[in-house]
PDB file of C-alpha atoms in Angstrom:
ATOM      1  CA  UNK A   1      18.586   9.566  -2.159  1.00  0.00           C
ATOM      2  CA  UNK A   2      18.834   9.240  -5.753  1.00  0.00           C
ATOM      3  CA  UNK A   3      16.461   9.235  -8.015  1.00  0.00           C
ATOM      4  CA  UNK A   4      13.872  11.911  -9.629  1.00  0.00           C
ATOM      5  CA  UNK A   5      10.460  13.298  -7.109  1.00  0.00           C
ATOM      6  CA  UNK A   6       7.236  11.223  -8.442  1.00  0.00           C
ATOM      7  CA  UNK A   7       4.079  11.988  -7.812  1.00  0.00           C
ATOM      8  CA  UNK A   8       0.936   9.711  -8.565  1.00  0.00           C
ATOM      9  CA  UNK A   9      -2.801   9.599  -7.425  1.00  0.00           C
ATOM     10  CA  UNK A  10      -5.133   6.280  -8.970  1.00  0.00           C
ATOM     11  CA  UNK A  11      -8.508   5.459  -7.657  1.00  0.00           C
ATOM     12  CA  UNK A  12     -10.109   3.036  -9.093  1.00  0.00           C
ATOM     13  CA  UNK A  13     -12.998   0.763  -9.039  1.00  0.00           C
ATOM     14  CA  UNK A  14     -13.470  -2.802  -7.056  1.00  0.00           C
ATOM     15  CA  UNK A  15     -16.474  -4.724  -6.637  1.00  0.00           C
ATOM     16  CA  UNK A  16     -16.011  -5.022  -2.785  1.00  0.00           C
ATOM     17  CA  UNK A  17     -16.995  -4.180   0.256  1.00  0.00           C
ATOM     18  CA  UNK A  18     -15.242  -1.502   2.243  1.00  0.00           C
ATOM     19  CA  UNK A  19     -14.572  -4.282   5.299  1.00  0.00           C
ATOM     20  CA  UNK A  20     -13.114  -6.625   2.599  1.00  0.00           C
ATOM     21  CA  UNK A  21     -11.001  -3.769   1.034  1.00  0.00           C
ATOM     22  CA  UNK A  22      -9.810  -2.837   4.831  1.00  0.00           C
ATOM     23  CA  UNK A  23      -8.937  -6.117   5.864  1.00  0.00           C
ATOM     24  CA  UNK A  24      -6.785  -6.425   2.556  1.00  0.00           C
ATOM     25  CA  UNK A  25      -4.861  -3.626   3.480  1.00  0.00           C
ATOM     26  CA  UNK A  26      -4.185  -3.466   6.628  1.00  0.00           C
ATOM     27  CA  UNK A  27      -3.966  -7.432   7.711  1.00  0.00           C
ATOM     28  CA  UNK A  28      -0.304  -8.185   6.582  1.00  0.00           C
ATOM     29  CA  UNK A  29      -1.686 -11.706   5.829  1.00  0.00           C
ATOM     30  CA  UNK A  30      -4.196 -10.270   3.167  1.00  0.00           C
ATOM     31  CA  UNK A  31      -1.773  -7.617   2.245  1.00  0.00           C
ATOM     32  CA  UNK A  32       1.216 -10.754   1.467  1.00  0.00           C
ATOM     33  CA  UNK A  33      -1.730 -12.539  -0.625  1.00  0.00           C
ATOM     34  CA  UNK A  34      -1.823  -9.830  -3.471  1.00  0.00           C
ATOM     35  CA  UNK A  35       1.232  -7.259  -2.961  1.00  0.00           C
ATOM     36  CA  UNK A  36       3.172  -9.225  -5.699  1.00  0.00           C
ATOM     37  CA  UNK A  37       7.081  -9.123  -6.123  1.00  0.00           C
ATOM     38  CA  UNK A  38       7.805  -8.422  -2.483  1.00  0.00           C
ATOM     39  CA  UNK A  39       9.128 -10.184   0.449  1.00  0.00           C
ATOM     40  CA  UNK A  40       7.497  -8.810   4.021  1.00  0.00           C
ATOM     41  CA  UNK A  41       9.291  -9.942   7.107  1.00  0.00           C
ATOM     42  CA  UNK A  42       8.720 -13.132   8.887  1.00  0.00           C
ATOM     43  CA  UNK A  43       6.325 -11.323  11.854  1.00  0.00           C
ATOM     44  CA  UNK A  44       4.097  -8.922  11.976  1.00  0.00           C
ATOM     45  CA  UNK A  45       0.985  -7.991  13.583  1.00  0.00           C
ATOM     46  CA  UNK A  46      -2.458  -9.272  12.718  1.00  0.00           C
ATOM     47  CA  UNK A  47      -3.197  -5.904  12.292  1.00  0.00           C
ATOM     48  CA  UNK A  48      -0.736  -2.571  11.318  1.00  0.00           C
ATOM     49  CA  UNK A  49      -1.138  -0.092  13.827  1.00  0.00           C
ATOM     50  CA  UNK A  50       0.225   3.401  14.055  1.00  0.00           C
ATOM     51  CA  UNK A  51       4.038   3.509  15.245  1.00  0.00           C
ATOM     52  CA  UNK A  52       4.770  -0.097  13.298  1.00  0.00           C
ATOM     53  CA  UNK A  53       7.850  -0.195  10.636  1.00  0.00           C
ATOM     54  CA  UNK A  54       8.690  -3.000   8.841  1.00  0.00           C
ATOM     55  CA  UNK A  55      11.054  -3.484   5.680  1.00  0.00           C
ATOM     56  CA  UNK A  56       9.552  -4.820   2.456  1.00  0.00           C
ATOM     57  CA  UNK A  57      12.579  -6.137  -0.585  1.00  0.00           C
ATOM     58  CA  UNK A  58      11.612  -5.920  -4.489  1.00  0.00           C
ATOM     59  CA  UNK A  59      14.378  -7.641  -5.808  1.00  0.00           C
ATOM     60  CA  UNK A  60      17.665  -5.806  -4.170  1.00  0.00           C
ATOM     61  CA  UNK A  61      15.880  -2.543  -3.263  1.00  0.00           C
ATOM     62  CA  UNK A  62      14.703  -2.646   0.252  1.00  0.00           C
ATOM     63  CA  UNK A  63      11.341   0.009   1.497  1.00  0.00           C
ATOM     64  CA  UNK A  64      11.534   0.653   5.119  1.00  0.00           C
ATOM     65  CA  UNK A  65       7.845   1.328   5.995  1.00  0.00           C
ATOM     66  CA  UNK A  66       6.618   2.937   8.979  1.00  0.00           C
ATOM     67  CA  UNK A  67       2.765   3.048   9.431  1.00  0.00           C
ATOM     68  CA  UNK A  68       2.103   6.936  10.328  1.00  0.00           C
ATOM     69  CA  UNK A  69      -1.982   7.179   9.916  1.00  0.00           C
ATOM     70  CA  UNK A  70      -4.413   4.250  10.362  1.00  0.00           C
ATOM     71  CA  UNK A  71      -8.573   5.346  10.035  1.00  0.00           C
ATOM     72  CA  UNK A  72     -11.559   3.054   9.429  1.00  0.00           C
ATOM     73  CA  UNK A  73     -11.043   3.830   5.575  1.00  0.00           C
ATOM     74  CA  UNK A  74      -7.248   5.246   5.468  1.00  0.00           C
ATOM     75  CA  UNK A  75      -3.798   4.152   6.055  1.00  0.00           C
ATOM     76  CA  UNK A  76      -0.892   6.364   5.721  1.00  0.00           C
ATOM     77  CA  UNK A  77       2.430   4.705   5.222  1.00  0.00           C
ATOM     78  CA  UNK A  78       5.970   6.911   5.728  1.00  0.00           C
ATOM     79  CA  UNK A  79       8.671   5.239   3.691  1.00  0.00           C
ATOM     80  CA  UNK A  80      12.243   5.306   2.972  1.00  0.00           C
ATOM     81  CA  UNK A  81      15.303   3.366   1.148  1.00  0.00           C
ATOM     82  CA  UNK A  82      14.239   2.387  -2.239  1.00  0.00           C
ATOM     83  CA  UNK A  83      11.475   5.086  -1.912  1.00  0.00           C
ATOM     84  CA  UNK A  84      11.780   8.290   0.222  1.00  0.00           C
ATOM     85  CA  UNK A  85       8.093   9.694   0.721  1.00  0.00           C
ATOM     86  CA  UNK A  86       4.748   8.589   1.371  1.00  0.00           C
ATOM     87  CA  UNK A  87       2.046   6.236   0.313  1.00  0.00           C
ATOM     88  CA  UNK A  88      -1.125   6.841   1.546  1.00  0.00           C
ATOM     89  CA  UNK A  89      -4.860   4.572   0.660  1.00  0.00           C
ATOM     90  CA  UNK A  90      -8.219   5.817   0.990  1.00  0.00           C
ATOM     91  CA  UNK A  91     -11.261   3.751   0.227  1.00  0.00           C
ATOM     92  CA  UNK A  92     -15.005   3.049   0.088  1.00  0.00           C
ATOM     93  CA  UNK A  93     -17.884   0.988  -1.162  1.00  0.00           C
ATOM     94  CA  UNK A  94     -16.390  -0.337  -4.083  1.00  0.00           C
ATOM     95  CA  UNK A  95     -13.522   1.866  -4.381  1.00  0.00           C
ATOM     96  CA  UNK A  96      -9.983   2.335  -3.661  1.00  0.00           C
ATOM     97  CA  UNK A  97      -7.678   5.052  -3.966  1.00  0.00           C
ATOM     98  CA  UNK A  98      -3.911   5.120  -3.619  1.00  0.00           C
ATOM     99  CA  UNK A  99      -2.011   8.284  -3.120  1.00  0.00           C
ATOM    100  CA  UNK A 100       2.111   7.827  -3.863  1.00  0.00           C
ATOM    101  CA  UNK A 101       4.801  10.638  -3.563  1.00  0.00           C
ATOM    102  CA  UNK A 102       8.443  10.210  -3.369  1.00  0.00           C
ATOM    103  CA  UNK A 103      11.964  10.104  -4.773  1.00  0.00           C
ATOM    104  CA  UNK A 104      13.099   6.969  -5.996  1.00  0.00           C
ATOM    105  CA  UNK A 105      15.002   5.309  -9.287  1.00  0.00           C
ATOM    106  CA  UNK A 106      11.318   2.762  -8.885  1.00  0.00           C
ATOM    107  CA  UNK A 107       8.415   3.672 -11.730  1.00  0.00           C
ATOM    108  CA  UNK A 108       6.286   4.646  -9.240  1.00  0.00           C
ATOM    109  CA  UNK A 109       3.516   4.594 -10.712  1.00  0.00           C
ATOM    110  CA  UNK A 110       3.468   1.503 -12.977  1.00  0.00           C
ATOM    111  CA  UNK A 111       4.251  -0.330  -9.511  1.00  0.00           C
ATOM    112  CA  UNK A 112       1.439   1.385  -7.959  1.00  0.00           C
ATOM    113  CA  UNK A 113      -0.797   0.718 -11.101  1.00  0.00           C
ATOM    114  CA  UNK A 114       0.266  -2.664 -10.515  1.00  0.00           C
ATOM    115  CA  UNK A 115      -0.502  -3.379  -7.074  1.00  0.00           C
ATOM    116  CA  UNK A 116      -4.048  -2.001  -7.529  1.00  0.00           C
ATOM    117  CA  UNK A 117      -4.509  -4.255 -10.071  1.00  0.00           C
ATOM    118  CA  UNK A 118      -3.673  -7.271  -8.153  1.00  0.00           C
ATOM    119  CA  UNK A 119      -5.248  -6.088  -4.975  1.00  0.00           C
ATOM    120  CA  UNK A 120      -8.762  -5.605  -7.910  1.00  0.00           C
ATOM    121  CA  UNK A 121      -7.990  -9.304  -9.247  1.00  0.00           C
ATOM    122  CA  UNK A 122      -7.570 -11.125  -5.358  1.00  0.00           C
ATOM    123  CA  UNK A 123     -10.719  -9.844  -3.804  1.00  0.00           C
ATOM    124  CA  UNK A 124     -12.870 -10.671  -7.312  1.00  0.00           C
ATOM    125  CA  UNK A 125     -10.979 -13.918  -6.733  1.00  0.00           C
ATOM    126  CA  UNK A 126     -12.133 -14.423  -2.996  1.00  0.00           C
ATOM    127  CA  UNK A 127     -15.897 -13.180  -3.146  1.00  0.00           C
TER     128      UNK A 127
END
């Protein structure tokens, strides 16, 4: 793999419920809504559970994904390709926090920084 190691923790703050933050995460239907600048696959499950991998394309870089940990408040994602590590969320009564370590050419953490913003912005948008 090329590219340098990266290593980036966020939490941050949402006004939302820990059901609504859930559901955003782990209901690809939700999780298409606000993930910005990439394209999911056609199917997938109302619902990721353990054992489920799935490729997701930013532009020309492809991130096979393959869901290792799913908890009432965690999801642990394995990934490799355009990023060769781990992404793992944890959240709470109006909190999130989003765990990222890997090698990659990607800016890790501006996209990460990035996707927490949008995922802040959507479920503001759909209280």
């Amino acid at each position: 793999m090329l590219g340098r190691f990266q290593q980036s923790q966020i939490r941050i703050e949402i006004a939302a419920s820990a059901d609504a933050i859930h559901d955003s995460i782990l209901h690809p239907a939700q999780l298409k809504k606000w993930l910005l600048g990439q394209s999911f696959p056609p199917e997938m499950p109302t619902e990721l559970p353990p054992g489920f991998e799935f490729t997701t394309h930013t532009g020309p870089i492809s991130i096979h994904h393959r869901v290792d940990v799913v908890k009432p408040n965690c999801l642990r994602l394995l990934l490799s390709g355009g990023i060769d590590g781990f992404h793992e969320w944890y959240w709470g009564e109006g909190w999130i926090q989003s765990r990222l370590e890997g090698i990659s050419i990607l800016p890790l953490n501006l996209g990460q920084t990035l996707s927490l913003v949008s995922l802040r912005q959507f479920l503001t948008a759909t209280k």
